[in-house]
Amino acid sequence: MKAFVLFAIVVSVSGCVTAAPSYQAAAGPGGVGYYASPAADGRMTVTYTGAESMPSEQVARFAFLRAAELTVAAGQPVFAVLETRTHQVEASRTSSLSSRAGPNLSGGSVSAGTGSPGDQSGGAPGVSSPSVPTGPSTGGFGGGDVPYQMLERWQPRQVNQTVLLVQMAADRETLLRGQTNPPQIFAAKDVIAEITPKK
């Protein structure tokens, strides 16, 4: 009995611990994680796209962390953030009709026709038809109102994304040269020490 009570306490406590936000490389542009690409004049565009429910502040911190890592990898001690933008984007840009619509529109047992009138000559538009099991038919996709379940599937899920335009250099003076508006300048190793997720 004591062993069971101890097990229940451990499970309940571990269930309260929230997992740290994941810092990871993206599979490609728009994927969850960091992604970088060269920009003009030796600059770098660094993007971090958050997972669902990741707050915008955390997404921005991870973008800065990646910029700092790239600066160190390039053998430079400091970087300037010339532009920054945090906004919301669709959670998945690669989502297809089949992944959003489910089996009814992805080649399952129900198929959408081209709207031939068939045996509906005496029926009013929008009346249920046994030939269209998903609802009323006035042609194509069944006509009538779109079921709310389908509308929910088509609502794009939004996630936070931060995009930084970064320039790396050996010293602050180089980054300030020729700038009318002084950019924000950061010591790469300090940023890494401050933001790297603790394990």
Coordinates of C-alpha atoms in Angstrom, one line a residue, residues 23-199:
Y23 CA 15.3 24.8 -29.1
Q24 CA 15.9 23.0 -32.4
A25 CA 16.8 23.3 -36.1
A26 CA 14.0 23.7 -38.5
A27 CA 13.5 21.1 -41.2
G28 CA 13.3 24.0 -43.7
P29 CA 11.9 27.5 -44.2
G30 CA 8.8 27.9 -42.1
G31 CA 9.4 24.8 -40.1
V32 CA 9.4 24.8 -36.3
G33 CA 12.9 25.8 -35.1
Y34 CA 15.8 28.0 -36.3
Y35 CA 16.7 28.7 -39.9
A36 CA 19.3 31.1 -41.4
S37 CA 20.0 32.3 -44.8
P38 CA 22.5 34.8 -46.3
A39 CA 21.3 38.3 -47.0
A40 CA 22.9 41.2 -48.9
D41 CA 26.3 42.8 -47.9
G42 CA 27.4 39.9 -45.8
R43 CA 24.5 40.0 -43.5
M44 CA 22.4 37.1 -42.3
T45 CA 18.7 36.5 -41.9
V46 CA 17.9 34.4 -38.8
T47 CA 14.4 33.1 -38.3
Y48 CA 13.0 31.2 -35.4
T49 CA 9.5 29.7 -35.7
G50 CA 7.9 28.6 -32.5
A51 CA 5.9 25.5 -31.8
E52 CA 2.3 25.9 -30.9
S53 CA 1.7 27.8 -27.7
M54 CA 5.3 29.0 -27.5
P55 CA 5.2 32.6 -26.4
S56 CA 6.5 35.3 -28.6
E57 CA 9.2 36.3 -26.0
Q58 CA 10.6 32.8 -26.1
V59 CA 10.6 32.7 -29.9
A60 CA 12.5 36.0 -30.0
R61 CA 15.1 34.8 -27.4
F62 CA 15.7 31.7 -29.5
A63 CA 16.2 33.8 -32.6
F64 CA 18.8 35.8 -30.7
L65 CA 20.5 32.6 -29.4
R66 CA 20.8 31.3 -33.0
A67 CA 22.3 34.6 -34.2
A68 CA 24.9 34.5 -31.4
E69 CA 25.8 30.9 -32.2
L70 CA 26.3 31.8 -35.9
T71 CA 28.5 34.7 -34.9
V72 CA 30.7 32.5 -32.8
A73 CA 30.9 29.9 -35.5
A74 CA 32.0 32.6 -37.9
G75 CA 34.8 33.6 -35.6
Q76 CA 33.3 37.0 -34.7
P77 CA 32.7 38.2 -31.2
V78 CA 29.9 40.7 -31.7
F79 CA 26.8 41.0 -33.9
A80 CA 24.3 43.8 -34.6
V81 CA 20.6 43.3 -35.0
L82 CA 19.7 45.7 -37.8
E83 CA 16.0 44.7 -38.1
T84 CA 13.7 42.6 -36.0
R85 CA 10.2 41.5 -36.6
T86 CA 8.0 39.1 -34.5
H87 CA 4.7 38.1 -36.0
Q88 CA 2.3 35.2 -36.4
V89 CA 2.4 32.7 -39.3
E90 CA 0.6 29.5 -40.2
A91 CA 1.7 26.6 -38.1
S92 CA 2.4 24.5 -41.2
R93 CA 2.9 25.7 -44.7
T94 CA 3.1 22.2 -46.1
S95 CA -0.4 21.1 -44.9
S96 CA -2.3 19.5 -47.7
L97 CA -6.0 19.1 -48.5
S98 CA -5.9 15.5 -47.2
S99 CA -4.3 16.4 -43.9
R100 CA -6.9 19.1 -43.2
A101 CA -10.0 17.6 -44.6
G102 CA -9.7 14.0 -43.3
P103 CA -10.7 10.9 -45.3
N104 CA -13.8 12.3 -46.9
L105 CA -11.9 14.5 -49.3
S106 CA -8.6 12.6 -49.5
G107 CA -9.6 9.5 -51.5
G108 CA -11.5 7.7 -48.9
S109 CA -14.8 6.0 -49.4
V110 CA -16.6 9.2 -50.1
S111 CA -15.7 11.2 -53.2
A112 CA -16.7 14.6 -54.5
G113 CA -18.2 14.6 -58.0
T114 CA -18.5 17.3 -60.5
G115 CA -22.1 18.1 -59.7
S116 CA -24.1 16.2 -62.3
P117 CA -27.8 16.5 -61.6
G118 CA -28.5 12.8 -61.9
D119 CA -31.7 11.7 -60.2
Q120 CA -32.3 15.0 -58.4
S121 CA -34.5 16.5 -61.2
G122 CA -37.5 16.8 -58.9
G123 CA -35.6 17.9 -55.8
A124 CA -35.0 21.4 -54.6
P125 CA -31.4 22.6 -54.4
G126 CA -29.8 21.8 -51.0
V127 CA -32.0 18.8 -50.3
S128 CA -30.2 15.7 -48.9
S129 CA -29.3 13.1 -51.4
P130 CA -28.3 9.5 -50.7
S131 CA -25.7 9.8 -53.4
V132 CA -23.9 12.5 -51.4
P133 CA -23.5 11.0 -47.9
T134 CA -21.7 14.1 -46.5
G135 CA -24.8 16.3 -46.7
P136 CA -27.1 18.3 -49.0
S137 CA -26.2 18.5 -52.6
T138 CA -26.3 21.3 -55.1
G139 CA -23.3 20.0 -56.9
G140 CA -19.5 19.8 -56.4
F141 CA -18.9 19.5 -52.6
G142 CA -22.5 18.9 -51.5
G143 CA -23.8 22.5 -51.6
G144 CA -25.7 24.1 -48.7
D145 CA -23.9 25.4 -45.6
V146 CA -20.4 24.1 -44.9
P147 CA -20.4 22.0 -41.7
Y148 CA -18.8 23.7 -38.8
Q149 CA -16.4 20.7 -38.4
M150 CA -15.0 21.4 -41.8
L151 CA -14.6 25.1 -41.1
E152 CA -12.6 24.3 -37.9
R153 CA -10.3 22.1 -39.9
W154 CA -9.6 24.9 -42.4
Q155 CA -8.8 27.5 -39.8
P156 CA -5.0 27.9 -39.9
R157 CA -3.2 27.4 -36.6
Q158 CA -1.0 30.4 -35.8
V159 CA 2.5 30.3 -34.3
N160 CA 4.9 33.0 -33.4
Q161 CA 7.9 33.7 -35.6
T162 CA 10.8 36.1 -35.1
V163 CA 13.0 37.3 -38.1
L164 CA 16.3 39.1 -37.4
L165 CA 18.6 40.8 -39.9
V166 CA 22.1 40.4 -38.4
Q167 CA 25.5 41.7 -39.2
M168 CA 28.6 40.1 -37.5
A169 CA 31.9 41.9 -36.9
A170 CA 35.2 41.8 -35.0
D171 CA 34.3 44.9 -33.0
R172 CA 31.6 47.4 -32.2
E173 CA 33.2 50.2 -34.2
T174 CA 32.9 48.2 -37.4
L175 CA 29.2 47.7 -36.8
L176 CA 28.6 51.4 -36.1
R177 CA 30.5 52.6 -39.1
G178 CA 28.2 54.2 -41.8
Q179 CA 25.1 53.7 -39.7
T180 CA 22.8 56.7 -39.4
N181 CA 20.7 54.9 -36.7
P182 CA 23.0 53.0 -34.3
P183 CA 22.0 49.3 -34.2
Q184 CA 21.6 47.1 -31.2
I185 CA 25.0 45.4 -30.7
F186 CA 25.4 42.2 -28.6
A187 CA 28.4 40.1 -27.4
A188 CA 27.8 36.7 -28.9
K189 CA 29.2 34.6 -26.0
D190 CA 27.2 36.6 -23.4
V191 CA 24.0 36.0 -25.3
I192 CA 24.7 32.3 -25.5
A193 CA 25.5 32.1 -21.8
E194 CA 22.3 33.9 -20.9
I195 CA 19.8 32.3 -23.3
T196 CA 21.0 28.7 -23.7
P197 CA 18.3 26.4 -22.2
K198 CA 19.5 24.7 -19.0
K199 CA 19.3 20.9 -19.0

